[in-house]
PDB file of C-alpha atoms in Angstrom:
ATOM      1  CA  GLN A   1    -105.763-141.502 -79.796  1.00  0.00           C
ATOM      2  CA  VAL A   2    -108.897-143.424 -80.588  1.00  0.00           C
ATOM      3  CA  GLN A   3    -111.969-142.806 -82.714  1.00  0.00           C
ATOM      4  CA  LEU A   4    -115.279-144.404 -82.247  1.00  0.00           C
ATOM      5  CA  VAL A   5    -117.963-144.454 -84.962  1.00  0.00           C
ATOM      6  CA  GLU A   6    -121.393-146.079 -84.174  1.00  0.00           C
ATOM      7  CA  SER A   7    -123.818-147.340 -86.727  1.00  0.00           C
ATOM      8  CA  GLY A   8    -126.921-149.539 -86.903  1.00  0.00           C
ATOM      9  CA  GLY A   9    -129.480-147.468 -85.041  1.00  0.00           C
ATOM     10  CA  GLY A  10    -132.930-146.902 -86.259  1.00  0.00           C
ATOM     11  CA  LEU A  11    -136.481-147.553 -85.783  1.00  0.00           C
ATOM     12  CA  VAL A  12    -137.850-151.089 -84.764  1.00  0.00           C
ATOM     13  CA  GLN A  13    -141.063-152.388 -83.349  1.00  0.00           C
ATOM     14  CA  ALA A  14    -141.263-153.780 -79.903  1.00  0.00           C
ATOM     15  CA  GLY A  15    -140.143-157.605 -79.930  1.00  0.00           C
ATOM     16  CA  GLY A  16    -137.788-156.748 -82.824  1.00  0.00           C
ATOM     17  CA  SER A  17    -134.119-156.900 -83.178  1.00  0.00           C
ATOM     18  CA  LEU A  18    -131.319-154.522 -84.096  1.00  0.00           C
ATOM     19  CA  THR A  19    -127.560-154.753 -84.204  1.00  0.00           C
ATOM     20  CA  LEU A  20    -125.290-151.754 -83.358  1.00  0.00           C
ATOM     21  CA  SER A  21    -121.735-151.561 -84.525  1.00  0.00           C
ATOM     22  CA  CYS A  22    -118.827-149.561 -83.251  1.00  0.00           C
ATOM     23  CA  ALA A  23    -115.825-149.042 -85.485  1.00  0.00           C
ATOM     24  CA  ILE A  24    -112.602-148.436 -83.518  1.00  0.00           C
ATOM     25  CA  SER A  25    -109.611-146.628 -85.045  1.00  0.00           C
ATOM     26  CA  GLY A  26    -106.368-145.738 -83.364  1.00  0.00           C
ATOM     27  CA  ASP A  27    -104.691-147.193 -80.330  1.00  0.00           C
ATOM     28  CA  VAL A  28    -107.014-150.189 -79.560  1.00  0.00           C
ATOM     29  CA  LEU A  29    -104.012-151.943 -77.941  1.00  0.00           C
ATOM     30  CA  SER A  30    -104.114-149.622 -75.064  1.00  0.00           C
ATOM     31  CA  SER A  31    -107.763-150.358 -74.247  1.00  0.00           C
ATOM     32  CA  THR A  32    -108.915-152.002 -71.180  1.00  0.00           C
ATOM     33  CA  ALA A  33    -112.535-152.334 -71.765  1.00  0.00           C
ATOM     34  CA  MET A  34    -115.094-151.319 -74.405  1.00  0.00           C
ATOM     35  CA  GLY A  35    -118.876-151.199 -74.258  1.00  0.00           C
ATOM     36  CA  TRP A  36    -122.168-149.546 -74.994  1.00  0.00           C
ATOM     37  CA  TYR A  37    -124.016-146.940 -72.959  1.00  0.00           C
ATOM     38  CA  ARG A  38    -127.443-145.342 -73.531  1.00  0.00           C
ATOM     39  CA  GLN A  39    -129.150-142.194 -72.501  1.00  0.00           C
ATOM     40  CA  ALA A  40    -132.828-141.275 -72.841  1.00  0.00           C
ATOM     41  CA  PRO A  41    -134.017-137.591 -72.761  1.00  0.00           C
ATOM     42  CA  GLY A  42    -134.009-136.419 -69.119  1.00  0.00           C
ATOM     43  CA  LYS A  43    -132.170-139.421 -67.857  1.00  0.00           C
ATOM     44  CA  GLN A  44    -128.731-140.109 -66.913  1.00  0.00           C
ATOM     45  CA  ARG A  45    -126.449-142.214 -69.218  1.00  0.00           C
ATOM     46  CA  GLU A  46    -126.354-145.827 -68.285  1.00  0.00           C
ATOM     47  CA  MET A  47    -124.150-148.839 -68.976  1.00  0.00           C
ATOM     48  CA  VAL A  48    -125.773-151.281 -71.162  1.00  0.00           C
ATOM     49  CA  ALA A  49    -123.005-153.755 -71.721  1.00  0.00           C
ATOM     50  CA  THR A  50    -119.227-153.819 -71.605  1.00  0.00           C
ATOM     51  CA  ILE A  51    -116.453-156.304 -72.599  1.00  0.00           C
ATOM     52  CA  THR A  52    -112.975-156.500 -71.386  1.00  0.00           C
ATOM     53  CA  SER A  53    -109.964-156.671 -73.630  1.00  0.00           C
ATOM     54  CA  GLY A  54    -109.954-160.366 -72.533  1.00  0.00           C
ATOM     55  CA  GLY A  55    -113.371-160.792 -73.905  1.00  0.00           C
ATOM     56  CA  TYR A  56    -115.355-160.978 -70.553  1.00  0.00           C
ATOM     57  CA  PRO A  57    -118.928-159.354 -70.848  1.00  0.00           C
ATOM     58  CA  THR A  58    -120.979-157.637 -68.398  1.00  0.00           C
ATOM     59  CA  TYR A  59    -124.589-156.507 -68.838  1.00  0.00           C
ATOM     60  CA  ALA A  60    -127.066-154.339 -67.124  1.00  0.00           C
ATOM     61  CA  ASP A  61    -129.808-156.223 -65.502  1.00  0.00           C
ATOM     62  CA  SER A  62    -132.405-154.741 -67.687  1.00  0.00           C
ATOM     63  CA  VAL A  63    -130.858-156.244 -70.949  1.00  0.00           C
ATOM     64  CA  LYS A  64    -129.609-159.494 -69.634  1.00  0.00           C
ATOM     65  CA  GLY A  65    -130.763-162.350 -71.801  1.00  0.00           C
ATOM     66  CA  ARG A  66    -131.780-159.942 -74.595  1.00  0.00           C
ATOM     67  CA  PHE A  67    -128.640-158.158 -75.616  1.00  0.00           C
ATOM     68  CA  THR A  68    -125.240-159.662 -76.518  1.00  0.00           C
ATOM     69  CA  ILE A  69    -121.987-157.687 -76.744  1.00  0.00           C
ATOM     70  CA  SER A  70    -119.316-159.103 -78.968  1.00  0.00           C
ATOM     71  CA  ARG A  71    -116.122-158.366 -80.923  1.00  0.00           C
ATOM     72  CA  ASP A  72    -116.086-159.199 -84.595  1.00  0.00           C
ATOM     73  CA  ASN A  73    -112.449-158.378 -84.410  1.00  0.00           C
ATOM     74  CA  THR A  74    -110.314-156.183 -82.335  1.00  0.00           C
ATOM     75  CA  ARG A  75    -111.533-153.087 -83.875  1.00  0.00           C
ATOM     76  CA  ILE A  76    -115.340-153.667 -84.199  1.00  0.00           C
ATOM     77  CA  ILE A  77    -117.698-153.964 -81.199  1.00  0.00           C
ATOM     78  CA  ARG A  78    -121.183-155.133 -81.826  1.00  0.00           C
ATOM     79  CA  LEU A  79    -124.267-155.058 -79.724  1.00  0.00           C
ATOM     80  CA  GLN A  80    -126.936-157.421 -80.774  1.00  0.00           C
ATOM     81  CA  MET A  81    -130.245-156.452 -79.339  1.00  0.00           C
ATOM     82  CA  ASN A  82    -133.161-158.924 -79.276  1.00  0.00           C
ATOM     83  CA  ASP A  83    -136.712-158.529 -77.977  1.00  0.00           C
ATOM     84  CA  LEU A  84    -136.471-154.885 -77.950  1.00  0.00           C
ATOM     85  CA  LYS A  85    -138.732-152.981 -75.607  1.00  0.00           C
ATOM     86  CA  PHE A  86    -140.095-149.464 -75.527  1.00  0.00           C
ATOM     87  CA  GLU A  87    -137.838-148.670 -72.573  1.00  0.00           C
ATOM     88  CA  ASP A  88    -134.849-149.520 -74.684  1.00  0.00           C
ATOM     89  CA  THR A  89    -135.465-146.340 -76.677  1.00  0.00           C
ATOM     90  CA  ALA A  90    -132.401-144.031 -76.218  1.00  0.00           C
ATOM     91  CA  LYS A  91    -129.295-142.719 -77.858  1.00  0.00           C
ATOM     92  CA  TYR A  92    -126.692-145.474 -77.622  1.00  0.00           C
ATOM     93  CA  TYR A  93    -123.047-144.477 -77.303  1.00  0.00           C
ATOM     94  CA  CYS A  94    -119.959-146.549 -77.967  1.00  0.00           C
ATOM     95  CA  ASN A  95    -117.409-146.463 -75.108  1.00  0.00           C
ATOM     96  CA  LEU A  96    -113.685-147.298 -74.878  1.00  0.00           C
ATOM     97  CA  GLU A  97    -111.642-146.985 -71.816  1.00  0.00           C
ATOM     98  CA  SER A  98    -107.874-146.655 -72.555  1.00  0.00           C
ATOM     99  CA  ARG A  99    -104.717-146.604 -70.488  1.00  0.00           C
ATOM    100  CA  ARG A 100    -103.437-143.662 -72.451  1.00  0.00           C
ATOM    101  CA  GLN A 101    -104.521-140.117 -72.876  1.00  0.00           C
ATOM    102  CA  PRO A 102    -104.795-138.538 -76.329  1.00  0.00           C
ATOM    103  CA  SER A 103    -101.550-136.899 -75.708  1.00  0.00           C
ATOM    104  CA  GLY A 104    -100.016-140.344 -75.325  1.00  0.00           C
ATOM    105  CA  SER A 105     -99.459-140.166 -71.546  1.00  0.00           C
ATOM    106  CA  TYR A 106    -100.100-143.349 -69.757  1.00  0.00           C
ATOM    107  CA  MET A 107    -103.155-142.244 -67.765  1.00  0.00           C
ATOM    108  CA  PRO A 108    -106.690-143.442 -68.012  1.00  0.00           C
ATOM    109  CA  TYR A 109    -108.894-141.786 -70.541  1.00  0.00           C
ATOM    110  CA  THR A 110    -112.481-142.554 -71.701  1.00  0.00           C
ATOM    111  CA  TYR A 111    -113.505-142.187 -75.397  1.00  0.00           C
ATOM    112  CA  TRP A 112    -116.966-141.849 -76.612  1.00  0.00           C
ATOM    113  CA  GLY A 113    -118.658-141.922 -79.988  1.00  0.00           C
ATOM    114  CA  GLN A 114    -121.217-139.522 -81.178  1.00  0.00           C
ATOM    115  CA  GLY A 115    -124.023-141.986 -80.569  1.00  0.00           C
ATOM    116  CA  THR A 116    -126.674-143.591 -82.661  1.00  0.00           C
ATOM    117  CA  GLN A 117    -130.311-143.360 -81.949  1.00  0.00           C
ATOM    118  CA  VAL A 118    -132.562-146.378 -81.207  1.00  0.00           C
ATOM    119  CA  THR A 119    -136.174-145.920 -81.185  1.00  0.00           C
ATOM    120  CA  VAL A 120    -138.615-148.852 -80.341  1.00  0.00           C
ATOM    121  CA  SER A 121    -142.254-148.392 -81.096  1.00  0.00           C
ATOM    122  CA  SER A 122    -144.728-150.075 -78.874  1.00  0.00           C
TER     123      SER A 122
END
C-alpha cells in the first residue's frame, strides 16, 4: 500500500511562488510515476506535472516554464510553483501510479492524496 500526504498549499499573490510537497509512505519501489494534478470547482481534474521513476518530468502546457517537479528523495515529491497566476487556483492532489494493488496483486493502481488548496489572488 501507499499513502500520500500533501502539504504546502496556501494563499499567495499573483506572481508569487509556492512549493508543494508530497510525502510518500509504503511501497514506493512499485511506483512507475508520480505527479501533481489539480482541480478547480466545476472543472475536471487535470495533470499539472508528472515524473517517472527514472526522473523524467512532463508538464502541462499551462505551467511549462513556471512549475518544476522534483524528488527530494524517493519518498518526497515537490512541486515548485513560480509566477503563479489566478488560473492556477485549485486543489492540488499528489498522485502515484503503482504496479501493485493495495492487496499486493501485481496490477496497476492509482493512489491519490487528500489534496491541498492553492489560492492565487489577483
